[in-house]
Structures are given as C-alpha cells and as structure tokens.
mmCIF file of C-alpha atoms in Angstrom:
data_model
loop_
_atom_site.group_PDB
_atom_site.id
_atom_site.type_symbol
_atom_site.label_atom_id
_atom_site.label_comp_id
_atom_site.label_asym_id
_atom_site.label_seq_id
_atom_site.Cartn_x
_atom_site.Cartn_y
_atom_site.Cartn_z
ATOM 1 C CA MET A 1 -205.098 153.949 27.354
ATOM 2 C CA GLN A 2 -207.395 151.430 29.020
ATOM 3 C CA PRO A 3 -209.635 149.496 27.063
ATOM 4 C CA PHE A 4 -213.404 150.038 27.285
ATOM 5 C CA ASP A 5 -215.246 148.321 30.064
ATOM 6 C CA PRO A 6 -216.934 145.189 28.171
ATOM 7 C CA GLU A 7 -220.248 145.613 30.106
ATOM 8 C CA PHE A 8 -220.481 149.145 29.067
ATOM 9 C CA ILE A 9 -220.103 148.331 25.592
ATOM 10 C CA ASP A 10 -222.715 145.515 25.835
ATOM 11 C CA ILE A 11 -225.296 148.035 27.384
ATOM 12 C CA ILE A 12 -224.605 150.568 24.524
ATOM 13 C CA ASP A 13 -225.300 147.759 21.935
ATOM 14 C CA LYS A 14 -228.191 146.608 23.458
ATOM 15 C CA GLY A 15 -229.507 150.223 23.907
ATOM 16 C CA LEU A 16 -228.969 150.946 20.174
ATOM 17 C CA GLU A 17 -231.278 147.728 19.322
ATOM 18 C CA GLY A 18 -234.241 150.165 20.459
ATOM 19 C CA LYS A 19 -235.860 147.766 22.815
ATOM 20 C CA GLY A 20 -234.897 149.709 26.074
ATOM 21 C CA LEU A 21 -232.977 148.700 29.004
ATOM 22 C CA GLU A 22 -233.424 147.112 32.471
ATOM 23 C CA ASP A 23 -232.691 149.424 35.646
ATOM 24 C CA HIS A 24 -229.424 147.970 36.425
ATOM 25 C CA GLU A 25 -228.132 148.755 33.073
ATOM 26 C CA VAL A 26 -229.530 152.365 33.313
ATOM 27 C CA LEU A 27 -227.735 152.785 36.559
ATOM 28 C CA LYS A 28 -224.521 151.778 34.975
ATOM 29 C CA LEU A 29 -224.964 154.475 32.381
ATOM 30 C CA TYR A 30 -225.881 157.182 34.842
ATOM 31 C CA GLU A 31 -222.722 156.309 36.692
ATOM 32 C CA ILE A 32 -220.278 157.208 33.720
ATOM 33 C CA GLU A 33 -217.896 159.844 34.587
ATOM 34 C CA GLU A 34 -219.188 163.048 32.930
ATOM 35 C CA THR A 35 -216.185 163.920 30.707
ATOM 36 C CA SER A 36 -215.033 160.499 29.946
ATOM 37 C CA ARG A 37 -214.534 158.629 26.797
ATOM 38 C CA GLU A 38 -217.559 156.525 27.560
ATOM 39 C CA ALA A 39 -219.680 159.650 27.953
ATOM 40 C CA ALA A 40 -218.873 160.618 24.305
ATOM 41 C CA ILE A 41 -219.933 157.203 23.116
ATOM 42 C CA LEU A 42 -222.995 157.381 25.182
ATOM 43 C CA ARG A 43 -223.889 160.751 23.695
ATOM 44 C CA TRP A 44 -223.269 159.569 20.108
ATOM 45 C CA ALA A 45 -225.730 156.348 20.857
ATOM 46 C CA GLY A 46 -228.246 158.676 22.095
ATOM 47 C CA GLN A 47 -228.239 160.750 19.126
ATOM 48 C CA GLU A 48 -228.198 157.616 16.834
ATOM 49 C CA LEU A 49 -231.118 156.129 18.302
ATOM 50 C CA SER A 50 -233.139 159.588 18.768
ATOM 51 C CA MET A 51 -232.617 160.041 14.909
ATOM 52 C CA GLN A 52 -233.935 156.864 13.956
ATOM 53 C CA ALA A 53 -237.050 157.136 16.506
ATOM 54 C CA ALA A 54 -237.831 160.259 14.833
ATOM 55 C CA ASP A 55 -236.752 159.998 11.198
ATOM 56 C CA GLY A 56 -234.321 163.009 12.034
ATOM 57 C CA VAL A 57 -237.250 165.443 12.929
ATOM 58 C CA ALA A 58 -237.406 167.566 16.043
ATOM 59 C CA GLU A 59 -240.142 169.419 17.274
ATOM 60 C CA ILE A 60 -240.929 172.726 19.098
ATOM 61 C CA HIS A 61 -243.536 173.092 21.625
ATOM 62 C CA ALA A 62 -244.729 176.410 22.808
ATOM 63 C CA GLN A 63 -245.714 177.084 26.547
ATOM 64 C CA ILE A 64 -247.968 180.021 27.716
ATOM 65 C CA GLY A 65 -247.619 180.738 31.285
ATOM 66 C CA LEU A 66 -251.047 181.942 32.616
ATOM 67 C CA ASN A 67 -250.210 183.222 36.012
ATOM 68 C CA SER A 68 -247.657 183.683 38.788
ATOM 69 C CA THR A 69 -250.009 183.646 41.893
ATOM 70 C CA ILE A 70 -247.958 182.389 44.839
ATOM 71 C CA CYS A 71 -248.402 178.639 44.885
ATOM 72 C CA PRO A 72 -249.099 176.699 48.187
ATOM 73 C CA LYS A 73 -247.212 173.630 46.922
ATOM 74 C CA ASN A 74 -243.806 174.953 47.842
ATOM 75 C CA CYS A 75 -241.497 173.382 45.339
ATOM 76 C CA LYS A 76 -238.274 174.569 46.649
ATOM 77 C CA PHE A 77 -236.980 175.130 42.984
ATOM 78 C CA CYS A 78 -239.929 176.957 41.611
ATOM 79 C CA SER A 79 -240.064 180.940 41.460
ATOM 80 C CA PHE A 80 -243.921 180.682 42.270
ATOM 81 C CA ALA A 81 -243.511 178.871 45.581
ATOM 82 C CA ALA A 82 -244.731 180.678 48.688
ATOM 83 C CA CYS A 83 -241.975 179.161 50.585
ATOM 84 C CA ASN A 84 -239.243 180.924 48.558
ATOM 85 C CA GLY A 85 -240.722 184.609 48.613
ATOM 86 C CA ALA A 86 -239.128 185.142 44.743
ATOM 87 C CA ARG A 87 -242.505 186.683 43.844
ATOM 88 C CA LYS A 88 -244.949 188.965 45.267
ATOM 89 C CA GLY A 89 -248.626 189.506 44.880
ATOM 90 C CA LYS A 90 -250.910 188.099 42.119
ATOM 91 C CA TYR A 91 -250.591 188.453 38.266
ATOM 92 C CA GLU A 92 -252.566 186.642 35.561
ATOM 93 C CA LEU A 93 -252.040 187.299 31.875
ATOM 94 C CA PRO A 94 -255.183 188.623 30.415
ATOM 95 C CA LYS A 95 -257.424 186.555 28.339
ATOM 96 C CA GLU A 96 -256.802 188.535 25.051
ATOM 97 C CA ASP A 97 -253.116 188.156 25.446
ATOM 98 C CA VAL A 98 -253.131 184.394 25.868
ATOM 99 C CA LEU A 99 -255.334 184.085 22.687
ATOM 100 C CA GLU A 100 -253.036 186.286 20.702
ATOM 101 C CA TYR A 101 -249.969 184.401 22.126
ATOM 102 C CA ALA A 102 -251.783 181.134 20.792
ATOM 103 C CA LYS A 103 -252.438 182.616 17.286
ATOM 104 C CA ILE A 104 -248.942 183.952 16.986
ATOM 105 C CA TYR A 105 -247.369 180.719 17.799
ATOM 106 C CA GLU A 106 -249.309 178.754 15.526
ATOM 107 C CA GLU A 107 -248.805 181.492 12.610
ATOM 108 C CA ASP A 108 -244.992 181.256 13.479
ATOM 109 C CA GLY A 109 -244.855 177.488 13.320
ATOM 110 C CA ALA A 110 -244.955 175.998 16.658
ATOM 111 C CA ASN A 111 -245.875 172.222 16.955
ATOM 112 C CA LEU A 112 -248.073 172.271 20.018
ATOM 113 C CA ILE A 113 -249.443 174.715 22.528
ATOM 114 C CA LEU A 114 -249.423 174.164 26.573
ATOM 115 C CA MET A 115 -250.823 176.701 29.079
ATOM 116 C CA LEU A 116 -249.028 176.616 32.441
ATOM 117 C CA THR A 117 -250.561 177.532 35.788
ATOM 118 C CA THR A 118 -249.927 177.515 39.409
ATOM 119 C CA ALA A 119 -252.310 175.388 41.832
ATOM 120 C CA SER A 120 -253.339 178.721 42.789
ATOM 121 C CA TYR A 121 -255.276 179.303 39.383
ATOM 122 C CA SER A 122 -258.881 178.716 39.275
ATOM 123 C CA PHE A 123 -259.909 175.405 37.498
ATOM 124 C CA ASN A 124 -262.854 177.141 36.021
ATOM 125 C CA LYS A 125 -260.745 179.657 34.507
ATOM 126 C CA LEU A 126 -258.445 177.048 32.963
ATOM 127 C CA LEU A 127 -261.399 175.342 31.414
ATOM 128 C CA ASP A 128 -262.398 178.502 30.004
ATOM 129 C CA MET A 129 -258.964 179.164 28.694
ATOM 130 C CA VAL A 130 -258.949 175.669 27.180
ATOM 131 C CA ALA A 131 -262.014 176.224 25.378
ATOM 132 C CA SER A 132 -261.166 179.768 24.201
ATOM 133 C CA VAL A 133 -257.783 178.910 22.921
ATOM 134 C CA ARG A 134 -259.302 175.909 20.969
ATOM 135 C CA GLU A 135 -261.410 178.177 19.069
ATOM 136 C CA VAL A 136 -258.762 180.357 17.760
ATOM 137 C CA ILE A 137 -256.103 177.519 16.578
ATOM 138 C CA SER A 138 -256.508 175.159 13.935
ATOM 139 C CA PRO A 139 -258.541 171.828 14.941
ATOM 140 C CA ASP A 140 -255.449 169.687 14.365
ATOM 141 C CA MET A 141 -253.110 171.898 16.659
ATOM 142 C CA PRO A 142 -252.677 169.802 19.752
ATOM 143 C CA LEU A 143 -253.481 171.812 23.056
ATOM 144 C CA LEU A 144 -252.026 170.826 26.465
ATOM 145 C CA VAL A 145 -252.137 172.085 30.060
ATOM 146 C CA ASN A 146 -249.549 172.104 32.878
ATOM 147 C CA THR A 147 -251.443 172.465 36.195
ATOM 148 C CA GLU A 148 -251.934 170.934 39.575
ATOM 149 C CA ASP A 149 -253.072 167.199 40.249
ATOM 150 C CA MET A 150 -256.415 166.478 39.090
ATOM 151 C CA THR A 151 -259.213 164.298 39.654
ATOM 152 C CA LEU A 152 -260.784 162.152 37.336
ATOM 153 C CA GLU A 153 -263.759 164.530 36.825
ATOM 154 C CA ARG A 154 -261.569 167.403 36.310
ATOM 155 C CA ALA A 155 -259.381 165.341 33.555
ATOM 156 C CA LYS A 156 -262.653 164.508 31.944
ATOM 157 C CA GLN A 157 -263.601 168.233 31.808
ATOM 158 C CA LEU A 158 -260.226 169.044 30.370
ATOM 159 C CA LYS A 159 -260.580 166.702 27.576
ATOM 160 C CA ALA A 160 -264.217 167.890 26.654
ATOM 161 C CA ALA A 161 -263.018 171.687 26.883
ATOM 162 C CA GLY A 162 -260.652 170.775 23.958
ATOM 163 C CA ALA A 163 -257.427 169.533 25.649
ATOM 164 C CA GLN A 164 -255.490 166.597 24.068
ATOM 165 C CA GLY A 165 -253.112 166.050 27.168
ATOM 166 C CA ALA A 166 -251.149 167.482 29.861
ATOM 167 C CA TYR A 167 -247.636 168.168 31.074
ATOM 168 C CA HIS A 168 -247.172 166.340 34.343
ATOM 169 C CA ALA A 169 -244.340 164.889 36.494
ATOM 170 C CA VAL A 170 -243.153 163.375 39.703
ATOM 171 C CA ARG A 171 -240.503 165.796 40.464
ATOM 172 C CA MET A 172 -237.048 164.735 41.694
ATOM 173 C CA ARG A 173 -237.454 164.115 45.689
ATOM 174 C CA GLU A 174 -240.905 164.852 45.568
ATOM 175 C CA GLY A 175 -242.405 165.119 49.114
ATOM 176 C CA VAL A 176 -239.059 166.326 50.282
ATOM 177 C CA ASP A 177 -238.324 169.335 48.130
ATOM 178 C CA THR A 178 -241.829 169.783 47.645
ATOM 179 C CA GLU A 179 -245.167 169.435 49.500
ATOM 180 C CA ILE A 180 -246.772 167.079 47.180
ATOM 181 C CA PRO A 181 -247.123 163.327 47.608
ATOM 182 C CA VAL A 182 -245.925 160.903 44.976
ATOM 183 C CA GLU A 183 -249.153 159.246 45.163
ATOM 184 C CA ASP A 184 -251.055 162.434 44.038
ATOM 185 C CA ARG A 185 -248.832 162.431 40.954
ATOM 186 C CA MET A 186 -249.434 158.623 40.358
ATOM 187 C CA ALA A 187 -253.207 159.034 40.675
ATOM 188 C CA THR A 188 -253.238 162.122 38.168
ATOM 189 C CA PHE A 189 -251.493 160.015 35.442
ATOM 190 C CA ALA A 190 -254.179 157.170 36.068
ATOM 191 C CA HIS A 191 -257.033 159.899 35.730
ATOM 192 C CA MET A 192 -255.565 161.246 32.585
ATOM 193 C CA ARG A 193 -255.290 157.851 31.189
ATOM 194 C CA GLU A 194 -258.832 157.006 31.817
ATOM 195 C CA ALA A 195 -260.063 160.310 30.643
ATOM 196 C CA GLY A 196 -258.079 160.063 27.272
ATOM 197 C CA LEU A 197 -255.412 162.571 27.828
ATOM 198 C CA LYS A 198 -251.938 161.989 26.674
ATOM 199 C CA LEU A 199 -248.961 162.631 29.036
ATOM 200 C CA SER A 200 -246.027 164.507 28.499
ATOM 201 C CA THR A 201 -243.415 164.249 31.281
ATOM 202 C CA CYS A 202 -239.622 164.217 32.331
ATOM 203 C CA VAL A 203 -237.134 163.319 34.882
ATOM 204 C CA GLU A 204 -236.803 166.874 36.402
ATOM 205 C CA PRO A 205 -235.551 168.960 37.797
ATOM 206 C CA VAL A 206 -232.328 167.382 38.103
ATOM 207 C CA GLY A 207 -229.384 169.102 40.014
ATOM 208 C CA PRO A 208 -225.813 168.218 40.987
ATOM 209 C CA GLU A 209 -226.983 166.735 44.240
ATOM 210 C CA HIS A 210 -229.066 163.704 42.587
ATOM 211 C CA THR A 211 -227.633 160.505 42.426
ATOM 212 C CA PRO A 212 -227.242 157.811 39.952
ATOM 213 C CA GLU A 213 -229.911 155.567 41.899
ATOM 214 C CA GLU A 214 -232.310 158.378 42.071
ATOM 215 C CA LEU A 215 -232.147 159.107 38.449
ATOM 216 C CA THR A 216 -232.504 155.473 37.684
ATOM 217 C CA GLU A 217 -235.599 155.296 39.958
ATOM 218 C CA ALA A 218 -237.221 158.381 38.207
ATOM 219 C CA THR A 219 -236.193 157.337 34.822
ATOM 220 C CA MET A 220 -237.841 153.645 35.080
ATOM 221 C CA ARG A 221 -240.838 155.400 36.722
ATOM 222 C CA CYS A 222 -241.437 157.702 33.899
ATOM 223 C CA ILE A 223 -241.275 154.757 31.374
ATOM 224 C CA SER A 224 -243.899 152.688 33.381
ATOM 225 C CA THR A 225 -246.231 155.824 32.875
ATOM 226 C CA GLU A 226 -246.072 155.174 28.870
ATOM 227 C CA PRO A 227 -245.688 158.780 28.213
ATOM 228 C CA PHE A 228 -246.252 160.285 24.758
ATOM 229 C CA THR A 229 -243.112 162.616 25.362
ATOM 230 C CA SER A 230 -240.259 162.215 28.230
ATOM 231 C CA GLY A 231 -236.803 162.965 28.845
ATOM 232 C CA VAL A 232 -234.407 164.456 31.454
ATOM 233 C CA GLY A 233 -234.501 168.343 32.284
ATOM 234 C CA LYS A 234 -231.999 169.983 34.383
ATOM 235 C CA ARG A 235 -232.887 172.420 37.269
ATOM 236 C CA ILE A 236 -232.587 176.095 36.336
ATOM 237 C CA ALA A 237 -230.955 177.807 39.754
ATOM 238 C CA VAL A 238 -233.434 180.739 40.139
ATOM 239 C CA PRO A 239 -232.246 183.625 42.656
ATOM 240 C CA GLY A 240 -234.417 183.621 45.668
ATOM 241 C CA THR A 241 -235.320 179.926 45.878
ATOM 242 C CA GLN A 242 -234.174 177.592 48.378
ATOM 243 C CA LEU A 243 -232.118 175.459 46.096
ATOM 244 C CA TYR A 244 -230.294 178.285 44.344
ATOM 245 C CA ASP A 245 -227.043 177.198 46.135
ATOM 246 C CA LEU A 246 -226.996 173.781 45.068
ATOM 247 C CA GLY A 247 -226.358 175.134 41.412
ATOM 248 C CA MET A 248 -226.807 173.450 38.229
ATOM 249 C CA LEU A 249 -225.832 170.662 36.050
ATOM 250 C CA THR A 250 -223.168 171.494 33.231
ATOM 251 C CA ASP A 251 -224.464 171.171 29.515
ATOM 252 C CA VAL A 252 -222.376 168.044 29.353
ATOM 253 C CA ALA A 253 -223.906 166.220 32.116
ATOM 254 C CA ASN A 254 -227.464 167.008 30.944
ATOM 255 C CA ALA A 255 -226.680 165.911 27.691
ATOM 256 C CA ASN A 256 -225.330 162.660 29.076
ATOM 257 C CA MET A 257 -228.551 162.208 30.781
ATOM 258 C CA VAL A 258 -230.535 162.982 27.927
ATOM 259 C CA ALA A 259 -228.775 160.245 26.092
ATOM 260 C CA VAL A 260 -229.295 157.556 28.817
ATOM 261 C CA TYR A 261 -233.076 158.164 28.913
ATOM 262 C CA ARG A 262 -233.282 157.698 25.072
ATOM 263 C CA LEU A 263 -231.351 154.344 25.435
ATOM 264 C CA ALA A 264 -233.545 153.498 28.384
ATOM 265 C CA THR A 265 -236.799 153.805 26.573
ATOM 266 C CA GLY A 266 -236.144 152.540 23.435
ATOM 267 C CA LEU A 267 -237.455 153.362 19.922
ATOM 268 C CA ASP A 268 -241.332 153.614 21.084
ATOM 269 C CA LEU A 269 -240.755 157.405 22.279
ATOM 270 C CA ARG A 270 -240.628 159.633 19.392
ATOM 271 C CA LEU A 271 -239.928 162.903 21.304
ATOM 272 C CA ASN A 272 -236.932 162.824 23.811
ATOM 273 C CA CYS A 273 -236.599 166.227 25.975
ATOM 274 C CA SER A 274 -235.158 168.468 26.954
ATOM 275 C CA ALA A 275 -233.117 169.960 23.938
ATOM 276 C CA ASN A 276 -232.003 173.344 25.759
ATOM 277 C CA THR A 277 -228.714 173.391 24.290
ATOM 278 C CA VAL A 278 -226.639 172.426 21.066
ATOM 279 C CA MET A 279 -225.211 169.815 23.401
ATOM 280 C CA THR A 280 -228.351 168.103 24.641
ATOM 281 C CA ALA A 281 -229.944 168.483 20.955
ATOM 282 C CA ALA A 282 -226.616 166.423 19.670
ATOM 283 C CA ALA A 283 -227.065 163.835 22.470
ATOM 284 C CA GLY A 284 -230.714 162.485 21.734
ATOM 285 C CA ALA A 285 -233.113 165.433 22.526
ATOM 286 C CA ASN A 286 -235.288 166.473 19.891
ATOM 287 C CA LEU A 287 -238.002 168.275 21.689
ATOM 288 C CA ALA A 288 -237.732 171.792 22.746
ATOM 289 C CA TRP A 289 -240.044 174.364 24.396
ATOM 290 C CA ALA A 290 -240.350 177.983 23.233
ATOM 291 C CA GLU A 291 -241.901 180.076 26.379
ATOM 292 C CA VAL A 292 -244.073 183.321 26.932
ATOM 293 C CA GLY A 293 -245.894 184.561 29.985
ATOM 294 C CA THR A 294 -245.096 183.529 33.159
ATOM 295 C CA ASN A 295 -242.086 180.984 34.040
ATOM 296 C CA PRO A 296 -241.339 179.158 37.093
ATOM 297 C CA ARG A 297 -237.692 179.374 36.084
ATOM 298 C CA ASP A 298 -237.490 183.130 36.271
ATOM 299 C CA THR A 299 -238.990 185.817 38.024
ATOM 300 C CA VAL A 300 -240.321 188.541 35.625
ATOM 301 C CA GLU A 301 -243.830 188.795 34.639
ATOM 302 C CA ARG A 302 -243.259 187.874 30.967
ATOM 303 C CA THR A 303 -240.378 185.509 30.557
ATOM 304 C CA GLU A 304 -240.149 186.683 26.930
ATOM 305 C CA ASN A 305 -239.337 190.066 28.185
ATOM 306 C CA GLY A 306 -236.091 189.943 29.843
ATOM 307 C CA GLY A 307 -236.478 186.473 31.040
ATOM 308 C CA ARG A 308 -235.073 182.988 29.860
ATOM 309 C CA GLY A 309 -238.082 182.277 27.824
ATOM 310 C CA ALA A 310 -236.700 181.120 24.429
ATOM 311 C CA SER A 311 -238.463 182.113 21.038
ATOM 312 C CA LEU A 312 -239.420 179.640 18.400
ATOM 313 C CA ALA A 313 -236.570 181.101 15.948
ATOM 314 C CA GLN A 314 -233.886 180.389 18.844
ATOM 315 C CA GLN A 315 -235.135 176.907 19.329
ATOM 316 C CA ARG A 316 -235.246 176.088 15.485
ATOM 317 C CA LYS A 317 -231.760 177.669 15.189
ATOM 318 C CA MET A 318 -230.583 175.339 17.787
ATOM 319 C CA PHE A 319 -232.003 172.197 16.092
ATOM 320 C CA LEU A 320 -230.419 172.997 12.859
ATOM 321 C CA ALA A 321 -227.195 173.595 14.422
ATOM 322 C CA SER A 322 -227.220 170.003 15.703
ATOM 323 C CA GLY A 323 -228.395 168.186 12.676
ATOM 324 C CA TRP A 324 -232.205 168.003 13.236
ATOM 325 C CA GLU A 325 -235.026 168.975 10.809
ATOM 326 C CA VAL A 326 -238.008 170.500 12.478
ATOM 327 C CA LEU A 327 -241.369 169.453 11.869
ATOM 328 C CA ASP A 328 -243.668 171.704 9.824
ATOM 329 C CA GLY A 329 -247.114 171.967 11.131
ATOM 330 C CA PRO A 330 -248.900 170.269 14.217
ATOM 331 C CA SER A 331 -247.537 167.714 16.245
ATOM 332 C CA LYS A 332 -248.861 164.292 15.325
ATOM 333 C CA GLY A 333 -250.542 161.294 17.418
ATOM 334 C CA TRP A 334 -252.126 163.455 20.216
ATOM 335 C CA PHE A 335 -255.560 163.052 19.010
#
C-alpha cells in the first residue's frame, strides 16, 4: 500500500487548525479521487472541524415555496424556468396557507423560516408576505427570503418589513446555464450587506460535469462574501430540465465536497450545508432544509405532497443518526 501524499496530509492538518485554506490547497482537496483512502480522511476531518465550529449542534431551516409561476431567468437546472417547460401556468400559495405553514414550522421546532419565490413573483406581494409572517412567528425567529436579485432600495424594504437575511448564490456556470450575469449576483450581495441583511449562500447546484477548478473558484468566491451560512449542494436532476441527462453527484462525492468547504472556510462558519443525507451530515454538514410549498427541485405544486420536500422530523432523524444534536429554538446571530 502506497504511503499518503505528504502534501495532502499537510493540507488536512492545516485545515484542522480552523484558519482556512488557500485556493491551491482547496484545489488539491477537490482533486482527490471520490472513493480513495484520502477521501475517507477528508470526510473525517470535515466532520471533526464542523463539530468544533458548532459545538456538535446542527440546525434545520424551513423553506416555504410561495409560487411556481414560469420564471424568465431560464436556469437550465430549475423546474420553474420557462426554457425547460417542466411546469405550466401560474400557481401561488394562498396567503393563509403560508401563515399556517410558518406557525406550524415554529411549533414543530424549525430554527429559521425562509420564503422562496421565482423572479415572476410580485415584489410588493413578497413584502406583504414578509410583514405578515413576521406577525405570526416569535420576534426571535429568523425570517429569510430567497428571491431574485435586488436593488439596495428593495433590500432595505425587505429589512424594514421584518426579514433578517436572504439566501442568494452565484450558481455554478452562472451566465451559461442561466441568463443571469455574475455581476448582478455580486451587486445583490453588496446591497444586502449595506441594508443589514445576513447572507445564506452555497456552492451550488453542483453536477458531475463541474471541474475541481470550477469548484475551487466558486468556493473561494463564496468565502469572500463572508456569509452567515454556506457549503456545497448537489444538483437534483429534475425530469424535463435541460441538465437532467447530465445526472447527479453520488452521495459520496457530495460528502467529500462538503468536507472540503468546511476545511476551506475554517472555524468562522458555524453552519455548513448541505446535509441532505446521513453521509453528508457525517462529513461536516450541519445545516439541512425542510421544505413545503413549491420547490425548484421537483414539479409538484406542493413538494410535501409526493415531492422531494423533507419534513423536520426526517431531517432531525438524519442528524441524530450521524452524531449531531439538533438546536432547540430559533437560530442565533441573525438579528
């Protein structure tokens, strides 16, 4: 049996110090063979550092999809995109259902609530939903949005309505697999920061075709935005979308990437996503999502009814099976 590459061991040791890694070191880790001995050590190291960063505590954030109206941004991986034809017509979740979902999520132990929309959703409606949900959940429950790119004025309006942050990301091959310039994403990050909105982001959606170089660039860009939560999420292959035939990462590959991101960012990042399997949760991912309403990763109107949306109970079971405790009560640090 060949000895381990000394450079690899040095990078792992440096990563475990919790001060982050340089881009050439991150690239070296992304180049590791998926099922190698090195990959097993990488996953162990990612879990070890995440456990330290979060004191062994994971979180489950709850997403409510507000609409599935055909979206003009044409992300080739998304079921909402007009270019894919995976959905038809216009559907919006009734306001009373959104409020009920928010209340149930809090009662059932969600640590944060997020509302997701397509770019076709009225911004004024979103403001109203933020303000209305804010009224029915406790004052210390973080409330986020996941919507289109925003001006500084809109970011300030969302903050004033009661939002604490937003999920926003530069997608893999942005501008190629989507019709959104990377510059628009970066401008939104700046607008959020100026408005006082915290950033939740991710290196996503990652597929088998993405190279170690692309992953390294996306990782270092994510880290540069100083997000409150981040990590690596794999692309879900949705039938009817243009990238469906490219397939999906294995759970092993996704777990390796989760571990790379944790070592790359160090101890400063408390919540590392995406925990979508026991394997990723055992490789350093301590943030998972429960989902109801519309979902860009499937084609049913309500993802909890025969779709892929996981429940709080399912995600809690996953974390407990991989050695994590789960936070009791609202996520901290968003206000």
